[in-house]
Short mmCIF file of C-alpha atoms in Angstrom, two decimals:
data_model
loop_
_atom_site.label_atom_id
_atom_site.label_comp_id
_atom_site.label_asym_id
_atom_site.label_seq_id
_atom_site.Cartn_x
_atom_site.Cartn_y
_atom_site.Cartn_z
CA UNK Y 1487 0.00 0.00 0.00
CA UNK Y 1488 2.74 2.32 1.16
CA UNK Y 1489 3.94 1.27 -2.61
CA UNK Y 1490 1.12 2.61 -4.03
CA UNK Y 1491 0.45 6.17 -2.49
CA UNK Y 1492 4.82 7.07 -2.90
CA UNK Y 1493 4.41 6.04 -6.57
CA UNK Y 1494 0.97 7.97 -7.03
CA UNK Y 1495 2.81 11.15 -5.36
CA UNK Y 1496 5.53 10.79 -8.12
CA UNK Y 1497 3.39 10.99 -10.96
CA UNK Y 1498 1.20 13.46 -9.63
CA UNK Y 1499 2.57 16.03 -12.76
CA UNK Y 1500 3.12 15.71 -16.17
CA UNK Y 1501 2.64 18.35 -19.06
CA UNK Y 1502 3.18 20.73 -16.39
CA UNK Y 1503 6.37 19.04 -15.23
CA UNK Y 1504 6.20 20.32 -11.38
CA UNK Y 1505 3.70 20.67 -8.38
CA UNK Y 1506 4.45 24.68 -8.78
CA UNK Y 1507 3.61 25.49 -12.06
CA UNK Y 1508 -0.15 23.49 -11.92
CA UNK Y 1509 -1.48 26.88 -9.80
CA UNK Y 1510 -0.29 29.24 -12.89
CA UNK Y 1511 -1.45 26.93 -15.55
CA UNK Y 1512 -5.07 27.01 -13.81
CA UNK Y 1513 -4.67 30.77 -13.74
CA UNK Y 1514 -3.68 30.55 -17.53
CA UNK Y 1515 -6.34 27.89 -18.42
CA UNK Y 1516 -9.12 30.46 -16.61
CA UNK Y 1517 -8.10 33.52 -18.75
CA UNK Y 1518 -8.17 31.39 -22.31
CA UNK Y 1519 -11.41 30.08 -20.79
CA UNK Y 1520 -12.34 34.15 -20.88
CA UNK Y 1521 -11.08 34.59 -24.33
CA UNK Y 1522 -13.18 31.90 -25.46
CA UNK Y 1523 -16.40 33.22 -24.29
CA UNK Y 1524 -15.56 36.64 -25.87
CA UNK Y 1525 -14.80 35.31 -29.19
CA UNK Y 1526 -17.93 32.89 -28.42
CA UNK Y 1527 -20.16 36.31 -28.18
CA UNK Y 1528 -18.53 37.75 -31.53
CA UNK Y 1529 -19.76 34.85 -33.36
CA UNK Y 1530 -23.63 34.25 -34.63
CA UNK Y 1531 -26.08 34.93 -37.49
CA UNK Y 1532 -23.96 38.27 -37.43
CA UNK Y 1533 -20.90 38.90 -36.23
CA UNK Y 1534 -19.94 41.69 -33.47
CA UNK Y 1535 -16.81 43.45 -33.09
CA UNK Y 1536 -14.69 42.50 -29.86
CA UNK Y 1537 -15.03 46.35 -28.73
CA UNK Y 1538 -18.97 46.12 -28.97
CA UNK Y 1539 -19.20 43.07 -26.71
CA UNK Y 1540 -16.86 45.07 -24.23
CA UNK Y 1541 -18.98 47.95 -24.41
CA UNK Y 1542 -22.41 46.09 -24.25
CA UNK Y 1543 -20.75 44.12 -20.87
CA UNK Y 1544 -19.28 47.11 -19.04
CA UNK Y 1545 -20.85 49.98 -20.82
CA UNK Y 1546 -24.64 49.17 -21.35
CA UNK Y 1547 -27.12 51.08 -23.78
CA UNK Y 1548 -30.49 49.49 -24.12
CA UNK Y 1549 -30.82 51.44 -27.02
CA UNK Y 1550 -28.07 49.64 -28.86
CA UNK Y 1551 -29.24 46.30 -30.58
CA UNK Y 1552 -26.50 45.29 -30.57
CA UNK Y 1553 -26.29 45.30 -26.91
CA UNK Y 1554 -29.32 43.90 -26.54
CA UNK Y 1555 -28.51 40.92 -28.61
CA UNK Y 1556 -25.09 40.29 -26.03
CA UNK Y 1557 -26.79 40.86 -23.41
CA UNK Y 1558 -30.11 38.86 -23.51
CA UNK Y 1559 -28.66 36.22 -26.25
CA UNK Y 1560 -25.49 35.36 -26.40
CA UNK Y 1561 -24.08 35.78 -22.53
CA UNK Y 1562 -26.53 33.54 -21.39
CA UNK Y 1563 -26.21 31.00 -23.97
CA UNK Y 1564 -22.46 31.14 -23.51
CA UNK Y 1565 -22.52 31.55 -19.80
CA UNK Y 1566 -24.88 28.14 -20.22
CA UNK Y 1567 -22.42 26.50 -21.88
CA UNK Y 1568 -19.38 27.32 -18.99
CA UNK Y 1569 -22.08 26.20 -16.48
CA UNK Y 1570 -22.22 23.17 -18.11
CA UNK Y 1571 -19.43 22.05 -19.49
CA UNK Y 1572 -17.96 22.63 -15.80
CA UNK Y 1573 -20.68 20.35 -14.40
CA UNK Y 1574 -20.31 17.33 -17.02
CA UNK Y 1575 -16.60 17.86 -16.72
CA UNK Y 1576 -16.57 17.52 -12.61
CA UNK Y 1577 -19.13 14.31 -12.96
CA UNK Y 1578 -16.84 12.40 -15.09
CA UNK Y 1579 -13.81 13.41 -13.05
CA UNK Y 1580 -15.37 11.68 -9.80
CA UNK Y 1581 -17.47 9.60 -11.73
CA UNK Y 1582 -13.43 8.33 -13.20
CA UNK Y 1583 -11.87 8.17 -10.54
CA UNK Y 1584 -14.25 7.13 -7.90
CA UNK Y 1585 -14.92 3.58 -10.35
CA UNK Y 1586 -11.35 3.74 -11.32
CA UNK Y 1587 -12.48 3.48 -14.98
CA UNK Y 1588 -11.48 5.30 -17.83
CA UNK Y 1589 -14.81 5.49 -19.48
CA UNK Y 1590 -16.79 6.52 -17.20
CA UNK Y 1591 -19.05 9.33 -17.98
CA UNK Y 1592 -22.41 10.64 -16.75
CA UNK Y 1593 -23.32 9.96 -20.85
CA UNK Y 1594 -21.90 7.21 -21.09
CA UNK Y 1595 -23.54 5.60 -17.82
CA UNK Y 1596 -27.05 6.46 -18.18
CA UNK Y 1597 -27.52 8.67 -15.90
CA UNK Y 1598 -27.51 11.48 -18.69
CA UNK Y 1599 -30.65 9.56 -20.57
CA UNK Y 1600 -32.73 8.95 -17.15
CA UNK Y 1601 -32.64 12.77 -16.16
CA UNK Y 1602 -33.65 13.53 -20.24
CA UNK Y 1603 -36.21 10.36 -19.58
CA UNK Y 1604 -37.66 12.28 -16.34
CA UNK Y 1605 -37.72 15.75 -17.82
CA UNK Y 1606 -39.55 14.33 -21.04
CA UNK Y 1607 -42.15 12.54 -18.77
CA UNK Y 1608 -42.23 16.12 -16.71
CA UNK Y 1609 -43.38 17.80 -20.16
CA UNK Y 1610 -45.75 14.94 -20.88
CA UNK Y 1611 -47.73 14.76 -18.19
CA UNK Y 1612 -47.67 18.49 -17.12
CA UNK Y 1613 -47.61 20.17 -20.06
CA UNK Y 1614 -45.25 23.49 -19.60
CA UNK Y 1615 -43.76 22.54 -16.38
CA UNK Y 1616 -42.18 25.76 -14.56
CA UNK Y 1617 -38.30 25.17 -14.35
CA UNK Y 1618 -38.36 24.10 -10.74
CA UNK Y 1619 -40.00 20.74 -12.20
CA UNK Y 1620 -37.22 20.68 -14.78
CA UNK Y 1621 -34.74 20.31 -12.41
CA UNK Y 1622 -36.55 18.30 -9.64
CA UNK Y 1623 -37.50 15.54 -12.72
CA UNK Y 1624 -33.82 15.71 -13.83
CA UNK Y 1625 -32.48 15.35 -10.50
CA UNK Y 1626 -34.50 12.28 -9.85
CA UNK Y 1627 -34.15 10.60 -13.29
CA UNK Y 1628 -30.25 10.83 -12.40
CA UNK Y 1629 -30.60 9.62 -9.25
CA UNK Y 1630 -32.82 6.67 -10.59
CA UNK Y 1631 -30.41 5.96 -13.54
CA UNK Y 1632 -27.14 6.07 -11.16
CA UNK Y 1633 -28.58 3.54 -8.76
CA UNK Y 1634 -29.76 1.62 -11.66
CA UNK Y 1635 -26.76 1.41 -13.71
CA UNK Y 1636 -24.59 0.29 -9.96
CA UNK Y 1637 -26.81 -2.26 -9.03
CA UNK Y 1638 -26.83 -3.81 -12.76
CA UNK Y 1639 -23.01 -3.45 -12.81
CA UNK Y 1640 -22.56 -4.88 -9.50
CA UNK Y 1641 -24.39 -8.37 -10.17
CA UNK Y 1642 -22.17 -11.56 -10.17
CA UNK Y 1643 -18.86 -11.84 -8.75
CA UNK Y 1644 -16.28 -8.90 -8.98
CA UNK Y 1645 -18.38 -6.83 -8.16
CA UNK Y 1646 -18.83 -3.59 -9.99
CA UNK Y 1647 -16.02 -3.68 -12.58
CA UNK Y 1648 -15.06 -1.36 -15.27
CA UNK Y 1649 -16.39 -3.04 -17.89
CA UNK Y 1650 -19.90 -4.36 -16.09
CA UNK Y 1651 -20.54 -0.26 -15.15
CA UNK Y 1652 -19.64 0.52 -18.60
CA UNK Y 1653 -22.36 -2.13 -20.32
CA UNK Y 1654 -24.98 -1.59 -17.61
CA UNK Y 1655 -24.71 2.15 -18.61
CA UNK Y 1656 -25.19 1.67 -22.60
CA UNK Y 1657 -27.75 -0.96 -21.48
CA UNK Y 1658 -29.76 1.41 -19.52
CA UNK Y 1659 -29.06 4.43 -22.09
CA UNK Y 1660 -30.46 2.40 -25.24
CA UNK Y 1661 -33.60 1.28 -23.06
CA UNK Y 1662 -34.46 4.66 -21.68
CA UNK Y 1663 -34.19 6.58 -24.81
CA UNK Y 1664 -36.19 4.48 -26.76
CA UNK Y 1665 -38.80 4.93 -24.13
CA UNK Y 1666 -37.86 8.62 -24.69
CA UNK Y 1667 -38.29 8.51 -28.04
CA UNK Y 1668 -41.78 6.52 -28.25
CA UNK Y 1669 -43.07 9.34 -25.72
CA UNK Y 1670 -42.02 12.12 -28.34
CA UNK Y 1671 -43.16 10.28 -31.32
CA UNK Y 1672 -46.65 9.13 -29.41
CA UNK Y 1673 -46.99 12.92 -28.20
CA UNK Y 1674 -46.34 15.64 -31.10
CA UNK Y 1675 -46.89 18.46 -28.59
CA UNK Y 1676 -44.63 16.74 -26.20
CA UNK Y 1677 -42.12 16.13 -29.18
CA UNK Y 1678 -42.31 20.12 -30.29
CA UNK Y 1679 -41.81 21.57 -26.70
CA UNK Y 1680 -38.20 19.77 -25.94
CA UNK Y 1681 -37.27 18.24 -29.74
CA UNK Y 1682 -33.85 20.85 -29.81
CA UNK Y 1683 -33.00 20.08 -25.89
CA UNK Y 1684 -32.90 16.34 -26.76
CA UNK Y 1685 -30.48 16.64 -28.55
CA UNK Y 1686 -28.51 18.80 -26.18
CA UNK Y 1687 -28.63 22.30 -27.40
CA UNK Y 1688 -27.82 25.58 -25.43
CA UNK Y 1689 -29.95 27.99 -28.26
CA UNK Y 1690 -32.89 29.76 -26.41
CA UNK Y 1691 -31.07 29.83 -22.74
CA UNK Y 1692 -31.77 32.98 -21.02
CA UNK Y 1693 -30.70 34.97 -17.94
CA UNK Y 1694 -33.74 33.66 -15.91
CA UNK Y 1695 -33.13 30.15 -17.14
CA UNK Y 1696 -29.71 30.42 -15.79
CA UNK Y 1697 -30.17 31.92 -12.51
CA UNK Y 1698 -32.78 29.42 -11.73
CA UNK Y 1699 -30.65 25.83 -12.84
CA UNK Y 1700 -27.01 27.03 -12.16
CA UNK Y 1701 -26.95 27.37 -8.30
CA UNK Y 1702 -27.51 23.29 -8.66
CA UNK Y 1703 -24.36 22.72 -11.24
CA UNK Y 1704 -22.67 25.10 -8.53
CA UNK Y 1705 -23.34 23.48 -5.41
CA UNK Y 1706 -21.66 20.77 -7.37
CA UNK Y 1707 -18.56 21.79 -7.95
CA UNK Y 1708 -18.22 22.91 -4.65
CA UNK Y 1709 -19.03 19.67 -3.44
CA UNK Y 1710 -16.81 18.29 -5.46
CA UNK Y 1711 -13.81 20.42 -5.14
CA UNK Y 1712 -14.20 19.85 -1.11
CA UNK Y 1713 -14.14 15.65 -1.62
CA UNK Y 1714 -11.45 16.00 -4.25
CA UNK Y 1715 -8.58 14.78 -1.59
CA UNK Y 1716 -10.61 11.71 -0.33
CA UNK Y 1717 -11.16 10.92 -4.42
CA UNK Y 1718 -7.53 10.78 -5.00
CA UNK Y 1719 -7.30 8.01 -2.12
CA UNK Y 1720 -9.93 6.29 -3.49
CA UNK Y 1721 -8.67 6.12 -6.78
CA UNK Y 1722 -5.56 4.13 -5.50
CA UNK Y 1723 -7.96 1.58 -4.75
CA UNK Y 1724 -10.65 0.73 -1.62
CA UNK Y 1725 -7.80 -1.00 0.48
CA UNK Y 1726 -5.53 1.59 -0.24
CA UNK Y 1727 -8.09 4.12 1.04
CA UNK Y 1728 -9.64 2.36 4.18
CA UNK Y 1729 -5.91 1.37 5.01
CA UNK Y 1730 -5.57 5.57 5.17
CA UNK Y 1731 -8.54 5.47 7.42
CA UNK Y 1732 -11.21 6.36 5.09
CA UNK Y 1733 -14.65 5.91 5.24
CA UNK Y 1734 -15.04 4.77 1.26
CA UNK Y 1735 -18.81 4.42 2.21
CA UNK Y 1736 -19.26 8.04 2.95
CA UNK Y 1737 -17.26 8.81 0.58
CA UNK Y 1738 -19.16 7.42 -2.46
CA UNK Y 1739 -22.12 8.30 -1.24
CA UNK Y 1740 -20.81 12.40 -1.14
CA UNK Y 1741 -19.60 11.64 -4.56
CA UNK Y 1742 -22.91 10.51 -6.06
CA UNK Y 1743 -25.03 13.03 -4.75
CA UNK Y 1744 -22.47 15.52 -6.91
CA UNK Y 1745 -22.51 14.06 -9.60
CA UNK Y 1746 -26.03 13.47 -9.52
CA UNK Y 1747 -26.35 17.57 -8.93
CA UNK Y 1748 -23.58 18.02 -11.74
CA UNK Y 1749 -25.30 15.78 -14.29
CA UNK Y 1750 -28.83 16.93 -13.37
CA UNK Y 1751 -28.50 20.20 -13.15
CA UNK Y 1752 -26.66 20.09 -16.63
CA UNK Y 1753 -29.26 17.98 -18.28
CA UNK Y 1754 -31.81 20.28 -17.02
CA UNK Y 1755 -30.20 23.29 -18.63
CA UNK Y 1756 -29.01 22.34 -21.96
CA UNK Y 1757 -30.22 18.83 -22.55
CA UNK Y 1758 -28.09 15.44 -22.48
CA UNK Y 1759 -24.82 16.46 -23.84
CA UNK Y 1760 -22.42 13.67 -24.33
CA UNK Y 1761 -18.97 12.89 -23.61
CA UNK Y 1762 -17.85 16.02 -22.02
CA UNK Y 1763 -17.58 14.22 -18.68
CA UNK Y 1764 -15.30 11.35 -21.06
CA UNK Y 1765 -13.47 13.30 -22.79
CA UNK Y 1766 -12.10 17.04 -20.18
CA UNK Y 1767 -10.74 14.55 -17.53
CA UNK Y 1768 -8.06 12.50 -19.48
CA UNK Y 1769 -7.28 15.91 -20.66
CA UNK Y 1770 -6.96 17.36 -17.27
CA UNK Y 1771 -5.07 14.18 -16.52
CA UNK Y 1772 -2.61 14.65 -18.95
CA UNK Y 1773 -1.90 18.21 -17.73
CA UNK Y 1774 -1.95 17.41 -14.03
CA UNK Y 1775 -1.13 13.96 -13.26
CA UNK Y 1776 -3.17 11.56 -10.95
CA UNK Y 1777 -4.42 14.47 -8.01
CA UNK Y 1778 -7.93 14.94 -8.14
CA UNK Y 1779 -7.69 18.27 -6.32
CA UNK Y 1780 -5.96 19.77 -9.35
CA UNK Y 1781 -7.91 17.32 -12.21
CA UNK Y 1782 -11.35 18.53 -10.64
CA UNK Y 1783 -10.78 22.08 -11.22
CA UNK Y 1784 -8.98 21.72 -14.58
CA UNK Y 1785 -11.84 19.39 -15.99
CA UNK Y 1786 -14.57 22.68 -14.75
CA UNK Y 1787 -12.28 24.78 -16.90
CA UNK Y 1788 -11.54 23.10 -19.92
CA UNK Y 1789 -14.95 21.65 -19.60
CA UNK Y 1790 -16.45 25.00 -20.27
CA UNK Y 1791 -13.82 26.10 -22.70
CA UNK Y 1792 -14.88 22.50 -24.97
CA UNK Y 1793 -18.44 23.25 -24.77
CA UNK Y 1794 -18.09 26.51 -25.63
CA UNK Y 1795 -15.71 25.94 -28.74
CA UNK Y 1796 -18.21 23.24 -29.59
CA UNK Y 1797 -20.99 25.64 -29.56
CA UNK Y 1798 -19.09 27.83 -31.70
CA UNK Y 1799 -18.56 25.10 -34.29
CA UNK Y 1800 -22.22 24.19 -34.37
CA UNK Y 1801 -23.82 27.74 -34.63
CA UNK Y 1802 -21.47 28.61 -37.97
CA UNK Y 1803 -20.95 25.64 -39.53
CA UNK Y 1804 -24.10 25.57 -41.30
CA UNK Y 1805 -25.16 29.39 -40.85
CA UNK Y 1806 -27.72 31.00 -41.05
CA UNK Y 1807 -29.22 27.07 -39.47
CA UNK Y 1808 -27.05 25.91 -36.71
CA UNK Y 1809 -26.36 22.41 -35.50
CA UNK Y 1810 -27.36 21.32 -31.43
CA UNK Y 1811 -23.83 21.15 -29.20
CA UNK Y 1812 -24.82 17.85 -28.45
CA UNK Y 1813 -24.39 16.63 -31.96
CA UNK Y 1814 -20.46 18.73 -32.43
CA UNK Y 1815 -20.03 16.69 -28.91
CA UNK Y 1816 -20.94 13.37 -30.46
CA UNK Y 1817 -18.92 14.32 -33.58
CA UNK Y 1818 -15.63 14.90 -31.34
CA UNK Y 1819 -16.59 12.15 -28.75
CA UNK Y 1820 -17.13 8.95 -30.43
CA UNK Y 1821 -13.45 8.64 -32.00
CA UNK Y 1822 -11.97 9.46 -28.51
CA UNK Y 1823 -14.48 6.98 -27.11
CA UNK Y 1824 -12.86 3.98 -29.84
CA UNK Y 1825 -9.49 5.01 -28.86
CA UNK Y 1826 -9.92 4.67 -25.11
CA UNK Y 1827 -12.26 1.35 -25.89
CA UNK Y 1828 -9.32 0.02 -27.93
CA UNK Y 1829 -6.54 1.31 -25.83
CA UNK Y 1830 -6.66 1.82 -22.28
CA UNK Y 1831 -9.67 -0.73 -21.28
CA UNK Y 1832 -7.70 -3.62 -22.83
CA UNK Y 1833 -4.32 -2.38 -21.07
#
């Protein structure tokens, strides 16, 4: 054991080299996390000078359209997309390290589909919910689909392995959307109210939207940030970590209540968006080594930086029309889902 944590603390860097530069490079990371948004705001159906988004941010005149359009469009759809790139980000972080397996992801586990599967049934059988029964539905779907996918990947001996949480969760996130997908065909209204947000898109977000669904995705990556430490133990394995004198059981249970927050309040927000929480933490990884208290808050930045780059893509690729995030996400996510399928499960 003693094996284990001295050769964990040795690799605890690596693009960044030492323990004293990862504090800088968050700093750096935070300001081209900045830059991103402000080029994000430039860029739509018509493109604003850099100056005019300063102005329409610090310097406000409602009788400028232009400011109008920054203000009440594109800041909250980009501030959205921060929000949740940071919260899919964190959830795959824990969700990674607390299961020790590389493709773990609140997508790619389910737990994505049963908060989309709750909201849809939300819409169905209210009509035009108000956004407190958005986020209640999604919380409980994840809930629901996290306990789900455990208990399925914990059946026969071993335990829950890698691979068993990894099948459970496509298991579970082919059956639910297909029950998603019946509702929306069965129920045109249904189908016209939330057919974009299926698909994971952040058009439409507004200030209100964001005020009421991002304290969730925050108390999230609070949460997380404060069990960061006792994820690192865990990650060198449960004997490792109750040899330390941790209670794993507490532990896991802190974790899954964030990433149940994270991924809810996400999926609430902007709709299942996949492999964010797969793809920011081998990233943040790579640039900090194996500590989860520097991985967590590197995966909330370069989470938002993806989403936001990936929003980017989506809304000029095809302009005037513009493509759901979800979809870019999918685009990027399924080649770096092969290569970690091919590569680092079979290692």
């Amino acid at each position: 054991m003693a094996v284990q944590v001295k050769h964990a603390r040795t690799n605890t860097t690596r693009l960044l080299g030492s323990r004293s530069l990862l504090l800088p490079g968050l700093g750096v990371a935070a300001l081209l996390l900045i830059l991103c948004v402000v080029w994000s705001i430039t860029l739509g159906a018509a493109d604003v000078k850099p100056q005019t988004v300063y102005d329409a941010l610090l310097r406000f005149d409602d009788t400028q359209f232009e400011h109008l359009i920054i203000r009440t469009v594109r800041l909250p759809r980009v501030l959205s997309g921060v929000v949740v790139g940071a919260g899919l980000a964190a959830a795959g972080a824990i969700m990674q390290g607390l299961t020790r397996n590389p493709l773990a992801d609140s997508g790619i586990l389910g737990i994505n589909a049963g908060a989309a599967f709750a909201v849809v049934i939300a819409v169905y059988l209210v009509g035009n919910p108000p956004m407190a029964v958005y986020a209640l539905a999604a919380l409980v779907g994840a809930g629901l689909a996290a306990i789900l996918v455990y208990g399925l990947g914990s059946v026969g001996r071993g335990g829950a392995t890698p691979l068993r949480l990894t099948l459970a969760g496509v298991i579970l996130t082919a059956f639910v959307s297909s029950l998603t997908t019946a509702i929306l065909i069965q129920d045109q209204e249904t189908l016209d109210k939330i057919r974009f947000w299926t698909a994971g898109s952040l058009a439409g977000r507004d200030m209100d939207l964001l005020r009421q669904m991002s304290p969730i995705v925050i108390v999230g990556l609070v949460g997380s940030l404060l069990i960061s430490r006792q994820i690192t133990t865990i990650s060198l394995g449960e004997d490792v970590a109750k040899g330390l004198g941790q209670n794993t059981l507490v532990v896991k249970a802190a974790a899954a209540v964030m990433v149940v927050l994270l991924a809810g309040g996400s999926v609430a927000l902007a709709g299942p968006i996949g492999f964010v929480g797969l793809i920011v933490p081998h990233l943040a990884r790579f640039v900090a080594g194996v500590d989860y208290r520097w991985i967590i808050p590197y995966s909330m930045i370069l989470g938002g930086m993806l989403v936001t780059v990936a929003d980017v893509v989506a809304r000029i690729a095809l302009r005037p029309q513009e493509l759901p995030v979800g979809i870019m996400m999918a685009v990027l996510g399924a080649p770096f889902f092969i290569f970690l399928a091919r590569w680092k499960v079979r290692r």
